Coordinates of C-alpha atoms in Angstrom, one line a residue:
M1 CA -8.4 -21.6 -6.2
A2 CA -9.8 -19.3 -8.8
K3 CA -12.1 -21.6 -10.4
K4 CA -15.4 -20.4 -11.4
I5 CA -14.8 -17.1 -9.0
V6 CA -13.8 -14.6 -11.9
A7 CA -17.3 -15.2 -13.7
S8 CA -19.2 -14.5 -10.6
T9 CA -17.6 -11.8 -8.4
N10 CA -19.2 -8.4 -8.5
M11 CA -17.6 -6.0 -11.1
N12 CA -19.5 -3.0 -10.6
F13 CA -17.1 -0.6 -9.0
Y14 CA -15.8 3.1 -9.6
C15 CA -12.5 5.0 -8.5
E16 CA -12.0 8.6 -8.5
L17 CA -9.0 10.1 -10.4
P18 CA -8.1 13.4 -8.8
E19 CA -5.5 14.0 -10.9
L20 CA -7.7 14.2 -13.9
G21 CA -10.9 15.4 -12.1
Q22 CA -12.5 12.2 -13.4
T23 CA -13.9 8.8 -12.3
L24 CA -13.2 5.4 -13.8
Y25 CA -16.3 3.0 -13.5
A26 CA -16.2 -0.7 -14.1
R27 CA -19.2 -2.7 -15.3
P28 CA -19.7 -6.4 -16.4
V29 CA -20.0 -6.7 -20.3
S30 CA -23.2 -7.2 -21.9
Y31 CA -23.4 -8.7 -25.2
A32 CA -26.5 -6.4 -26.2
D33 CA -24.9 -3.1 -25.2
D34 CA -21.2 -3.9 -26.3
L35 CA -21.1 -6.3 -29.3
H36 CA -21.0 -3.3 -31.8
L37 CA -18.7 -1.2 -30.0
L38 CA -16.3 -4.0 -29.5
H39 CA -16.5 -5.1 -33.0
Q40 CA -15.6 -1.6 -33.8
W41 CA -12.7 -1.3 -31.4
M42 CA -11.2 -4.6 -32.8
H43 CA -10.8 -2.8 -36.5
Q44 CA -8.9 0.1 -34.7
R45 CA -5.5 0.4 -36.3
H46 CA -3.9 0.2 -32.6
V47 CA -5.9 -2.9 -31.7
A48 CA -6.2 -5.0 -35.0
P49 CA -2.4 -6.0 -35.1
F50 CA -2.3 -7.4 -31.7
W51 CA -5.9 -8.8 -31.2
K52 CA -6.2 -10.0 -34.6
K53 CA -10.3 -10.0 -34.3
D54 CA -10.8 -7.4 -37.2
I55 CA -13.2 -10.0 -38.6
P56 CA -16.8 -9.7 -40.0
L57 CA -19.4 -9.1 -37.4
E58 CA -21.0 -12.4 -37.9
E59 CA -17.6 -13.9 -37.2
F60 CA -17.2 -11.8 -34.2
K61 CA -20.3 -12.7 -32.8
E62 CA -19.6 -16.3 -32.7
Y63 CA -16.3 -15.5 -30.7
F64 CA -17.9 -13.0 -28.4
T65 CA -20.7 -15.3 -27.3
K66 CA -18.2 -18.1 -26.8
S67 CA -15.9 -15.9 -24.7
L68 CA -19.0 -14.6 -22.7
N69 CA -20.1 -18.2 -22.0
N70 CA -16.8 -19.3 -20.9
K71 CA -17.2 -19.6 -17.1
S72 CA -13.3 -19.5 -16.5
R73 CA -13.5 -16.0 -18.0
S74 CA -14.8 -12.5 -16.7
H75 CA -15.0 -9.4 -18.9
F76 CA -15.9 -6.0 -17.9
M77 CA -15.9 -2.6 -19.5
I78 CA -14.1 0.5 -18.0
Y79 CA -15.8 3.8 -18.4
L80 CA -14.0 7.3 -17.9
D81 CA -16.9 9.4 -16.6
E82 CA -19.6 8.5 -19.3
E83 CA -17.2 7.5 -22.0
P84 CA -16.5 3.6 -22.6
I85 CA -12.6 3.6 -22.9
C86 CA -11.4 0.2 -22.3
Y87 CA -12.5 -3.8 -22.4
I88 CA -10.8 -6.3 -19.9
M89 CA -10.9 -9.9 -19.9
L90 CA -9.7 -12.0 -16.8
Y91 CA -9.2 -15.5 -17.2
E92 CA -8.2 -18.5 -15.1
V93 CA -4.7 -19.7 -16.4
T94 CA -5.7 -23.4 -15.6
S95 CA -8.0 -23.0 -18.5
D96 CA -5.8 -21.5 -21.0
S97 CA -3.0 -22.8 -23.1
I98 CA -0.7 -20.0 -21.9
K99 CA -0.3 -22.7 -18.8
D100 CA 2.0 -24.4 -21.1
Y101 CA 4.5 -21.5 -21.1
Y102 CA 5.4 -21.0 -17.6
P103 CA 5.3 -22.7 -14.1
Y104 CA 2.0 -21.7 -13.2
E105 CA 0.1 -21.8 -10.1
E106 CA -3.6 -23.0 -9.7
S107 CA -4.6 -19.7 -8.7
D108 CA -3.2 -17.8 -11.4
L109 CA -5.4 -15.4 -13.5
G110 CA -4.3 -13.8 -16.9
V111 CA -5.6 -10.6 -18.3
H112 CA -6.3 -8.8 -21.7
I113 CA -6.7 -5.4 -22.1
V114 CA -8.2 -3.5 -25.0
I115 CA -8.1 0.3 -25.2
G116 CA -10.8 1.4 -27.6
L117 CA -9.7 4.7 -28.8
R118 CA -6.2 5.7 -29.8
Q119 CA -6.3 8.9 -27.8
H120 CA -6.8 6.9 -24.6
V121 CA -3.4 4.7 -25.2
H122 CA -1.7 6.9 -22.9
E123 CA -0.1 6.4 -19.4
K124 CA -2.4 8.9 -17.7
Y125 CA -5.3 6.3 -18.3
L126 CA -3.5 3.2 -18.5
I127 CA -1.7 3.4 -15.1
P128 CA -5.1 4.0 -13.2
I129 CA -6.5 1.2 -15.0
G130 CA -3.8 -1.0 -14.0
E131 CA -3.9 -0.1 -10.6
I132 CA -7.7 -0.5 -10.2
L133 CA -7.2 -4.1 -12.0
K134 CA -4.7 -4.8 -9.3
T135 CA -6.9 -3.8 -6.5
H136 CA -9.8 -5.6 -7.7
V137 CA -8.0 -8.8 -8.2
F138 CA -6.0 -8.8 -4.9
T139 CA -9.0 -7.9 -2.8
K140 CA -12.1 -9.7 -4.2
L141 CA -10.3 -12.8 -6.0
P142 CA -8.1 -15.6 -4.3
A143 CA -5.3 -15.1 -6.9
D144 CA -1.9 -14.7 -5.7
R145 CA -0.6 -13.6 -9.2
V146 CA -1.8 -11.8 -12.5
I147 CA -0.2 -12.5 -15.6
A148 CA -0.3 -10.7 -19.0
E149 CA 1.3 -11.7 -22.3
P150 CA 1.4 -8.4 -24.4
D151 CA 3.1 -8.8 -28.0
V152 CA 6.9 -7.6 -27.7
A153 CA 5.9 -4.9 -30.2
N154 CA 3.3 -3.1 -28.0
R155 CA 5.6 -0.3 -26.7
I156 CA 3.1 1.5 -24.8
I157 CA 1.2 -1.2 -22.5
I158 CA 4.2 -2.8 -21.3
P159 CA 5.9 0.2 -19.8
S160 CA 2.7 0.9 -18.4
L161 CA 2.0 -2.4 -16.7
E162 CA 5.8 -2.2 -15.6
K163 CA 4.8 1.1 -13.8
V164 CA 1.8 -0.5 -12.0
G165 CA 4.1 -3.4 -10.7
F166 CA 4.3 -6.0 -13.4
R167 CA 7.5 -7.6 -14.1
I168 CA 8.8 -9.2 -17.2
H169 CA 9.1 -13.1 -16.5
S170 CA 10.3 -14.2 -19.9
Q171 CA 9.9 -13.8 -23.8
I172 CA 7.8 -16.5 -25.1
E173 CA 6.9 -17.6 -28.7
L174 CA 3.2 -18.3 -28.8
P175 CA 1.5 -19.4 -31.8
H176 CA 0.3 -16.2 -33.1
K177 CA 2.9 -13.9 -31.4
S178 CA 6.2 -13.2 -29.8
A179 CA 5.2 -12.2 -26.4
F180 CA 6.6 -10.8 -23.0
L181 CA 5.3 -12.9 -20.0
L182 CA 4.7 -10.3 -17.4
H183 CA 3.6 -11.1 -13.9
C184 CA 2.3 -9.1 -10.7
D185 CA 2.1 -11.0 -7.3
R186 CA 0.1 -10.4 -4.3
E187 CA 3.2 -10.5 -2.0
T188 CA 4.3 -7.0 -3.7
F189 CA 0.7 -5.8 -4.0
T190 CA 0.4 -2.3 -2.3
P191 CA -3.1 -0.6 -2.9
T192 CA -2.6 2.5 -4.6
R193 CA -6.3 3.6 -5.5
E194 CA -9.4 3.3 -3.4
I195 CA -12.3 1.4 -5.4
T196 CA -16.0 1.5 -4.4
Y197 CA -18.3 -1.4 -5.1
T198 CA -22.0 -0.5 -6.1

């Protein structure tokens, strides 16, 4: 089962991207280091309509603190060389309301992804990020499936997830959005990226 494991697994790792001549590096989120950057990202025009966290800083502090203290979640930042480009949250489906929308398994994990700047919302970045995410989950965590529930209007992230092995399961109506429920299974996982833990 995935309980309490997502929050305790080593998330310091990197992956070379020879096609870009660059490196993706992952590290755990830090409240002190990342609060203001993530608050800025939530106000970006390509992020705000989907996350709906373009709120005043004091409100965001409350949300961020509560999320970081949630032991059924893990949060990490992705860097492209020295530049932070992506925020990822992994969460245990059993602790989230998404479990009411499909026949979940106890070890299922969900993922939320934020690409900070519009210039990085591109398949050449999204696909490697998806590939290293899958590799991390299926080599380090006891999950047999990862799910995502992007807004149906998100026409960039959905095709990118499909290209790294996610499949659309259904369309669901959540309280705050219409979403496609996508899933990626361990049984179909083939490593396509080598990641190194530090």
